[in-house]
mmCIF file of C-alpha atoms in Angstrom:
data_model
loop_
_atom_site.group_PDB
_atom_site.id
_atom_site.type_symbol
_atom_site.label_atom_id
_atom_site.label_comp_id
_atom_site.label_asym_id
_atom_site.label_seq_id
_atom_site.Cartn_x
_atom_site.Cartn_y
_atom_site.Cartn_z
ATOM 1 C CA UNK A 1 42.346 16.327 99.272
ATOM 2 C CA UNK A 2 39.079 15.552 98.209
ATOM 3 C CA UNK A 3 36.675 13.472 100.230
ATOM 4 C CA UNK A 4 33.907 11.172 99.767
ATOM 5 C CA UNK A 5 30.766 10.039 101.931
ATOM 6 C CA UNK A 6 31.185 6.632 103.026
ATOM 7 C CA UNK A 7 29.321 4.847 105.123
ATOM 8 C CA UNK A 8 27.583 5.835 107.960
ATOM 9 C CA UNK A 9 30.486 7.584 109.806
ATOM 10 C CA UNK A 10 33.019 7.090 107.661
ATOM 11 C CA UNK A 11 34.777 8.856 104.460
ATOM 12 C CA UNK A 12 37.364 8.353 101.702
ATOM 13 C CA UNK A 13 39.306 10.247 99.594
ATOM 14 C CA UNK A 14 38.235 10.809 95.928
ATOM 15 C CA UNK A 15 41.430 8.958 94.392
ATOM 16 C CA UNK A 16 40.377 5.542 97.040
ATOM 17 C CA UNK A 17 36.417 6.141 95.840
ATOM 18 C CA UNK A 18 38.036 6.264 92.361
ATOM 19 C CA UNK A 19 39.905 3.087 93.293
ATOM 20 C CA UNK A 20 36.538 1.061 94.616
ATOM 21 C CA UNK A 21 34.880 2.191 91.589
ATOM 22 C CA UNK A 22 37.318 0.307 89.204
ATOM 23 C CA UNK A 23 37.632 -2.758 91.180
ATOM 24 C CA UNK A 24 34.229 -3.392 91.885
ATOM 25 C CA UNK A 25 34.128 -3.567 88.143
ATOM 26 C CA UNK A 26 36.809 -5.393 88.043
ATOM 27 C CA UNK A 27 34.780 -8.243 90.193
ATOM 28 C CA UNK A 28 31.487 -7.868 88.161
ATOM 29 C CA UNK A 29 33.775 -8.386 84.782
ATOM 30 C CA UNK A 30 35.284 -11.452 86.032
ATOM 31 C CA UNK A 31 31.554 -12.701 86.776
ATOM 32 C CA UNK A 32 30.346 -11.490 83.583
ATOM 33 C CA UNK A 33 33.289 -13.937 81.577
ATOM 34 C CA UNK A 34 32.514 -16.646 83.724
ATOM 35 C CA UNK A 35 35.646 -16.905 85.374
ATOM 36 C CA UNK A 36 34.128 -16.426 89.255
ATOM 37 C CA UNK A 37 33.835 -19.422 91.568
ATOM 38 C CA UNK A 38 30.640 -18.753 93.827
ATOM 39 C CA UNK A 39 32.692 -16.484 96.416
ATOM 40 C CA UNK A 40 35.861 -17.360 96.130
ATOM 41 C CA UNK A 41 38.554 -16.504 94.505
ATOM 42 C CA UNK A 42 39.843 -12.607 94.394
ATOM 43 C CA UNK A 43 41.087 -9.338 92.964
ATOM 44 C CA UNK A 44 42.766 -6.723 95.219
ATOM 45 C CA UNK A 45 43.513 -3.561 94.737
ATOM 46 C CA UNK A 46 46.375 -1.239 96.706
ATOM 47 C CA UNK A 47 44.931 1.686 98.227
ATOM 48 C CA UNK A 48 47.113 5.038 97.656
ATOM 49 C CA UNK A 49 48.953 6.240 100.703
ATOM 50 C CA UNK A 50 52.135 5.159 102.820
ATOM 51 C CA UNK A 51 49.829 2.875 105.067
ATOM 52 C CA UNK A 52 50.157 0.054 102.458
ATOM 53 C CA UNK A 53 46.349 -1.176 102.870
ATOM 54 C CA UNK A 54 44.294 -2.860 99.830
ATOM 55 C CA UNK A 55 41.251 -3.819 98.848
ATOM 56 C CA UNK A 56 39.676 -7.196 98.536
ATOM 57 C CA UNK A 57 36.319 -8.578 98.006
ATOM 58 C CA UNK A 58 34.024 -8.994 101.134
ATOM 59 C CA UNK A 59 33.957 -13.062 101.894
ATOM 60 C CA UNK A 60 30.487 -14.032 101.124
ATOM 61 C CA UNK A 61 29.030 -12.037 97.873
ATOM 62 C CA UNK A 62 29.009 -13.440 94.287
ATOM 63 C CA UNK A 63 31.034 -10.967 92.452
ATOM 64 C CA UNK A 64 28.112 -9.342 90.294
ATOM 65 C CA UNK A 65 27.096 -8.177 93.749
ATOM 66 C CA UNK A 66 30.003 -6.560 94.370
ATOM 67 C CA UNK A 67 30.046 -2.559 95.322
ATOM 68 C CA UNK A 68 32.471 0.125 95.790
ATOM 69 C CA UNK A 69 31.030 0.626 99.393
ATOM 70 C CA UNK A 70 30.794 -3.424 99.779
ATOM 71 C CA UNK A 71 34.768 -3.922 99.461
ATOM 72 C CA UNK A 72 36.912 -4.662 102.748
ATOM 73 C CA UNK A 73 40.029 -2.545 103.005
ATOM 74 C CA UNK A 74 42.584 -4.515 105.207
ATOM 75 C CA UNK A 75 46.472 -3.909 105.829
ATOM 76 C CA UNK A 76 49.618 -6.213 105.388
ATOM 77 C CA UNK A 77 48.513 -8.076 108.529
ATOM 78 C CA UNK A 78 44.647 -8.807 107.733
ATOM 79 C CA UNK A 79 43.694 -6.223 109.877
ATOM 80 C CA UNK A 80 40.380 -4.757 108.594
ATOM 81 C CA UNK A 81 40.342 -1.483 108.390
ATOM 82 C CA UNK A 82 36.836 -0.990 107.171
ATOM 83 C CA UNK A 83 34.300 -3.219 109.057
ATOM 84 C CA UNK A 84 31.696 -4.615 107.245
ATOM 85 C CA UNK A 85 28.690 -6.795 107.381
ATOM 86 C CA UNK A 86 31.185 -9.232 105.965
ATOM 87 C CA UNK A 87 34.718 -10.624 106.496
ATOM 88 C CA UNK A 88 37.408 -11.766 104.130
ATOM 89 C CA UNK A 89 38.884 -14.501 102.740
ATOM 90 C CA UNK A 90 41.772 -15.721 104.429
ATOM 91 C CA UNK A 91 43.551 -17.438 101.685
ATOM 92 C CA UNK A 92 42.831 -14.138 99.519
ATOM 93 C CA UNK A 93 44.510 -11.938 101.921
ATOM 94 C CA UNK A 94 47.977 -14.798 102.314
ATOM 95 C CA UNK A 95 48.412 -14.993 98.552
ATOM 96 C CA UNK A 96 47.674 -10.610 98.044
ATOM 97 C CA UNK A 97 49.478 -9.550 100.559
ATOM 98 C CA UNK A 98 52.666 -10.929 100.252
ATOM 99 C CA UNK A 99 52.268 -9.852 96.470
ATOM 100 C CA UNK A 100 51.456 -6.177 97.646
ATOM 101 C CA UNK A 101 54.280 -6.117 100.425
ATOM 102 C CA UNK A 102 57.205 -7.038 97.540
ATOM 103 C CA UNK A 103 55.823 -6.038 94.150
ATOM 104 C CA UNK A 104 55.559 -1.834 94.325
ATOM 105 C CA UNK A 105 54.057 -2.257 90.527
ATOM 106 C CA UNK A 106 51.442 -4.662 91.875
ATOM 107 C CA UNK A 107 48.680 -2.304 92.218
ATOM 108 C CA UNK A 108 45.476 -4.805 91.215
ATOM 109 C CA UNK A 109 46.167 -8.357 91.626
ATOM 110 C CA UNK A 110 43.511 -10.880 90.064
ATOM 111 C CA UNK A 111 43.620 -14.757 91.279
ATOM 112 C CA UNK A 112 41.306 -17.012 89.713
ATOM 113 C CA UNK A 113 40.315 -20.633 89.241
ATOM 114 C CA UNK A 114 38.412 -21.065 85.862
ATOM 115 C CA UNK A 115 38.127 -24.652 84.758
ATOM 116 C CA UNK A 116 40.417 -23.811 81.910
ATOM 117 C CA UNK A 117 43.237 -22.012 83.505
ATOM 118 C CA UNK A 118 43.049 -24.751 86.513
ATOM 119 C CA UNK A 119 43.350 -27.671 83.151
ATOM 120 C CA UNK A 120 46.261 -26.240 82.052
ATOM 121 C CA UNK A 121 47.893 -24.941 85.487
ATOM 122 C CA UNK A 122 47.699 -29.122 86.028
ATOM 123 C CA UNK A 123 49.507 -29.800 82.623
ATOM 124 C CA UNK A 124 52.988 -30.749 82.998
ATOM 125 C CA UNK A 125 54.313 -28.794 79.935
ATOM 126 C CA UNK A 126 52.128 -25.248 81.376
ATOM 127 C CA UNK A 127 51.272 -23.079 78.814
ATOM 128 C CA UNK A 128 52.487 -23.776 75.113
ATOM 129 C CA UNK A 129 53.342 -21.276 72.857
ATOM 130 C CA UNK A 130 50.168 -22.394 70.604
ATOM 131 C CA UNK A 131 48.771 -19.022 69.752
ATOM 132 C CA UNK A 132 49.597 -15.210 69.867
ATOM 133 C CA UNK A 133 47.499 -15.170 73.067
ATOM 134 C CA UNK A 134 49.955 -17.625 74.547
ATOM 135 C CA UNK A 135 52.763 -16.147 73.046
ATOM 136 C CA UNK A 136 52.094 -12.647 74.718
ATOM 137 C CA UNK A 137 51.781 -13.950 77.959
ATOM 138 C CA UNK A 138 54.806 -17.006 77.998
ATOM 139 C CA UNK A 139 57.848 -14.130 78.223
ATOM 140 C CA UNK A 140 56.746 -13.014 81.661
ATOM 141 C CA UNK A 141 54.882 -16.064 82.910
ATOM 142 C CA UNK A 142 56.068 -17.796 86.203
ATOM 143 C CA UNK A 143 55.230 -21.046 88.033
ATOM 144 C CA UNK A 144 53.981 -21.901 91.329
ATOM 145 C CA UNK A 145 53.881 -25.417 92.692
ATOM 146 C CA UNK A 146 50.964 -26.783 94.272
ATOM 147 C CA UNK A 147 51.271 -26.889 98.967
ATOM 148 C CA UNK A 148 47.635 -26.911 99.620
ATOM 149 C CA UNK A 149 44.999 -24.343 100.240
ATOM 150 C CA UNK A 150 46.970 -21.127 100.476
ATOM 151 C CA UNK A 151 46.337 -20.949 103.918
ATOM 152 C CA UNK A 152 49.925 -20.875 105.838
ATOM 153 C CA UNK A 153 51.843 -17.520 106.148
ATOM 154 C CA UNK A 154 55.309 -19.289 105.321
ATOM 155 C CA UNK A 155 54.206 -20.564 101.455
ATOM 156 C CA UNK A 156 54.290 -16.355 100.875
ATOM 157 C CA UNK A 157 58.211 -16.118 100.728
ATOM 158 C CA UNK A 158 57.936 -18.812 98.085
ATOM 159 C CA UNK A 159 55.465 -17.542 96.018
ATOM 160 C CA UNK A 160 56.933 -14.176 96.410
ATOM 161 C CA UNK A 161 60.605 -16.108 94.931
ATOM 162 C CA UNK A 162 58.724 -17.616 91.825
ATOM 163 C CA UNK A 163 57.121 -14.507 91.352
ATOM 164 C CA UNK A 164 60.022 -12.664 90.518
ATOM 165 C CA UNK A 165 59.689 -10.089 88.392
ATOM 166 C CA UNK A 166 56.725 -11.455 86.341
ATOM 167 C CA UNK A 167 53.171 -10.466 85.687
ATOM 168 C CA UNK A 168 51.416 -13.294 85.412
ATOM 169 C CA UNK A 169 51.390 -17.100 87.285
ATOM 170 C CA UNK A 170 50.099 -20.252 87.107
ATOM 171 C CA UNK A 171 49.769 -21.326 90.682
ATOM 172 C CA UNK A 172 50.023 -25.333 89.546
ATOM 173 C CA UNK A 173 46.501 -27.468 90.394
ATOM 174 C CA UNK A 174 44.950 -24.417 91.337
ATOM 175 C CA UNK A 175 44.596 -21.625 88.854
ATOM 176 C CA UNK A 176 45.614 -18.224 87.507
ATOM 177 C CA UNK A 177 47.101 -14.808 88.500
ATOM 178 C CA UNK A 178 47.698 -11.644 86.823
ATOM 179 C CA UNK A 179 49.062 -8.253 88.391
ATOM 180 C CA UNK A 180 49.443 -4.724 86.918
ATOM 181 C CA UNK A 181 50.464 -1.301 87.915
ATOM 182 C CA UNK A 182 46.812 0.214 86.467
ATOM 183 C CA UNK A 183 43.467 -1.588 86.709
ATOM 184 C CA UNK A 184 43.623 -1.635 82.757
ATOM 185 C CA UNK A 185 46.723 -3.624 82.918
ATOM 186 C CA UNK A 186 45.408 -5.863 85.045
ATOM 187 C CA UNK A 187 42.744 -7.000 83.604
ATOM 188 C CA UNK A 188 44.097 -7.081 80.270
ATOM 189 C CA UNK A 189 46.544 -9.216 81.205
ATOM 190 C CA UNK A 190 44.564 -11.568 83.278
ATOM 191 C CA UNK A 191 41.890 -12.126 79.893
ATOM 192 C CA UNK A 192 44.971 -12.675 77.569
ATOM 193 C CA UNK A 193 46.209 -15.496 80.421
ATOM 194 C CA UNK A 194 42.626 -16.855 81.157
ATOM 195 C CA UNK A 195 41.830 -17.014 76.996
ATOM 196 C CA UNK A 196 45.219 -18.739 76.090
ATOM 197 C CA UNK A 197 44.689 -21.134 78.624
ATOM 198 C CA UNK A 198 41.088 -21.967 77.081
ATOM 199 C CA UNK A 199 42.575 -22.187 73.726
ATOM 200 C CA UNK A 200 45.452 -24.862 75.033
ATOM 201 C CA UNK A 201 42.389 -26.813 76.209
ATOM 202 C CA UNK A 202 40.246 -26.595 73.064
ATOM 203 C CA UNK A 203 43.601 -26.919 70.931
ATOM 204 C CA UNK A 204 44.710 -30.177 72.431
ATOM 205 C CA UNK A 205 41.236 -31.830 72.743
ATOM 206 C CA UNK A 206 41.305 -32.766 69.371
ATOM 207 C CA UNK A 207 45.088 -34.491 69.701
ATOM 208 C CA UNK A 208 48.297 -33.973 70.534
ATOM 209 C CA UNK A 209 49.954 -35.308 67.831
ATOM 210 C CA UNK A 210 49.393 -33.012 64.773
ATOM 211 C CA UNK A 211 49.427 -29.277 67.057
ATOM 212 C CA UNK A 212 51.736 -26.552 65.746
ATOM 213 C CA UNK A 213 53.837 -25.143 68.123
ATOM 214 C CA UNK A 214 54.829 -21.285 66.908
ATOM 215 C CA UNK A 215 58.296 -21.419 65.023
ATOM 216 C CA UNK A 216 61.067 -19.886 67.319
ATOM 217 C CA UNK A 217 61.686 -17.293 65.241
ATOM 218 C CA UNK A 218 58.064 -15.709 65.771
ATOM 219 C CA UNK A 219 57.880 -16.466 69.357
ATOM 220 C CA UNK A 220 61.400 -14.336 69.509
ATOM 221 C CA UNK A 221 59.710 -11.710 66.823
ATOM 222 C CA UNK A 222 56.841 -11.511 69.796
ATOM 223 C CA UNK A 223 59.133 -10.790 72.720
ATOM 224 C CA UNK A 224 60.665 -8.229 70.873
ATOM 225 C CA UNK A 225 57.567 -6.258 69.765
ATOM 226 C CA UNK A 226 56.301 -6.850 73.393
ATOM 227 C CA UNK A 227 59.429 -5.027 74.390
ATOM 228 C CA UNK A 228 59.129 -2.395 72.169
ATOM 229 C CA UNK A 229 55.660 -1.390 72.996
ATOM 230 C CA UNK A 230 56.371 -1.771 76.886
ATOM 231 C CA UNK A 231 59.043 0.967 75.780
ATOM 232 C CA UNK A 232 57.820 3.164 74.043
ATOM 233 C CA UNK A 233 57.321 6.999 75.246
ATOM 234 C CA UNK A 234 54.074 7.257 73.058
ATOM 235 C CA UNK A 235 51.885 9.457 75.412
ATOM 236 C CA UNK A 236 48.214 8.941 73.798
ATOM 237 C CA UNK A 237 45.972 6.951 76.026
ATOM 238 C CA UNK A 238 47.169 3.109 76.216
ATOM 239 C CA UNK A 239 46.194 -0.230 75.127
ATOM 240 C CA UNK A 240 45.667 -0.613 78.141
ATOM 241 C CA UNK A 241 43.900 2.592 79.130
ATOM 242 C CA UNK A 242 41.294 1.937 76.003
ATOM 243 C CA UNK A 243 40.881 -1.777 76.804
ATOM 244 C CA UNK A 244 39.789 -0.550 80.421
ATOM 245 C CA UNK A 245 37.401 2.408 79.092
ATOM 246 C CA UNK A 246 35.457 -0.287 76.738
ATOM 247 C CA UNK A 247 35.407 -2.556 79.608
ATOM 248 C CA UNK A 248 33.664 -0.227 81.844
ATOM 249 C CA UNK A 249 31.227 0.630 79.297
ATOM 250 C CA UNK A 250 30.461 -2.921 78.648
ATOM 251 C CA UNK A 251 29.852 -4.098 82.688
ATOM 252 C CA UNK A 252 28.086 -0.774 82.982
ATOM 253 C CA UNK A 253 25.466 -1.837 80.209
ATOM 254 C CA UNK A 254 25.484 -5.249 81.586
ATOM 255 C CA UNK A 255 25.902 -5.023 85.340
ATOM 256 C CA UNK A 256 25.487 -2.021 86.247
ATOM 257 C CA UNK A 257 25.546 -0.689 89.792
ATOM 258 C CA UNK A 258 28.939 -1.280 90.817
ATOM 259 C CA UNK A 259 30.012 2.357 91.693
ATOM 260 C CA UNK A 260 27.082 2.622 94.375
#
């Protein structure tokens, strides 16, 4: 296996410098759409390998500040494996890990709390089925009910149980979540969640009263061509695989400096 400098006495392989790389760009993205929040909030990534450690953002830098070398790598526990000048958020690592520990598909994880997706996470209808956005996101959504900051180890199971087998979640009075098994789907599932929830909040801001909700028939016609896609055995490069390759190119014009 291939290995990379890292650090002053430390190395990693190529695939984990590979890994860094993406979610450090992952971070300055995020910052670059406006959906940070100073230093909080977080996006994880699991590191290859049977130890079952991930990545997280060190507790303390903005996310356009965010480096490959700068990210913590901690296991299941909180342990960190990789000191740092830094530590980590504690509510980042309850929330990811129990996420990481039951989901093997959850490779990148991405929390946030944008005004918008924290508006609509406090609606009590959710997210409406008010625009293709919406509707691409609605078949696999879940929901999470508010217990306070995510601070206590015993909220995990339950989060875990409302989880299911979904890939994205609106954690209710608090925000957004999106997972994927490739940093591509990740993020492009955590835009399409973050942008329908803006669009429910400009949509119903100028009334209630005369909003189209999708006929039933479409929103079925969606699920199905959502299922058909995830199924297919097409073996050019992704959606998702493209989406992620523009995105790099765009923070790399914009914010670059990530992969140092």
């Amino acid at each position: 296996m291939s290995i990379v400098g890292f650090g002053t006495n430390s190395t990693v392989s190529a695939d984990e410098w590979k890994l860094r790389v993406n979610l450090a760009a992952f971070y300055r993205l995020t910052a670059l759409y406006g959906w940070d929040d100073l230093i909080a909030t977080h996006i994880s990534a699991r590191v290859p390998g049977p130890d079952k450690h991930f990545l997280i953002n060190p507790f303390g830098l903005m996310f356009e500040e965010i480096t490959a070398t700068s990210l913590v790598k901690i296991d299941l526990d909180g342990n960190i494996i990789t000191p740092g000048s830094y530590g980590i958020n504690y509510a980042g690592f309850v929330i990811h890990s129990a996420i990481h520990a039951a989901r093997d598909d959850a490779h990148f994880i991405a929390h946030f709390h944008s005004p918008d997706g924290m508006a609509v996470s406090s609606h009590r209808e959710g997210l409406l089925p008010l625009n293709q956005k919406a509707l691409g996101v609605i078949p696999s959504l879940s929901y999470h009910d508010y217990e306070g900051i995510a601070l206590n180890l015993d909220e995990q199971e339950r989060l875990v149980t409302d989880l299911g087998d979904t890939h994205y979640m609106l954690l209710r009075n608090h925000g957004t979540l999106a997972l994927g098994d490739t940093v591509g789907a990740a993020w492009r599932r955590i835009y399409y969640l973050e942008t329908a929830c803006t669009a429910q909040v400009r949509t119903l801001s100028i009334g209630r009263e005369h909003v189209l909700i999708a006929p039933p028939e479409a929103q079925e016609e969606v699920k199905r061509q959502i299922s058909e896609s995830r199924n297919s055995t097409d073996t050019k490069p992704s959606f998702d695989d493209l989406v992620w390759e523009a995105s790099l190119r765009k923070v790399g014009r914009e914010l670059p400096g990530f992969d140092s």
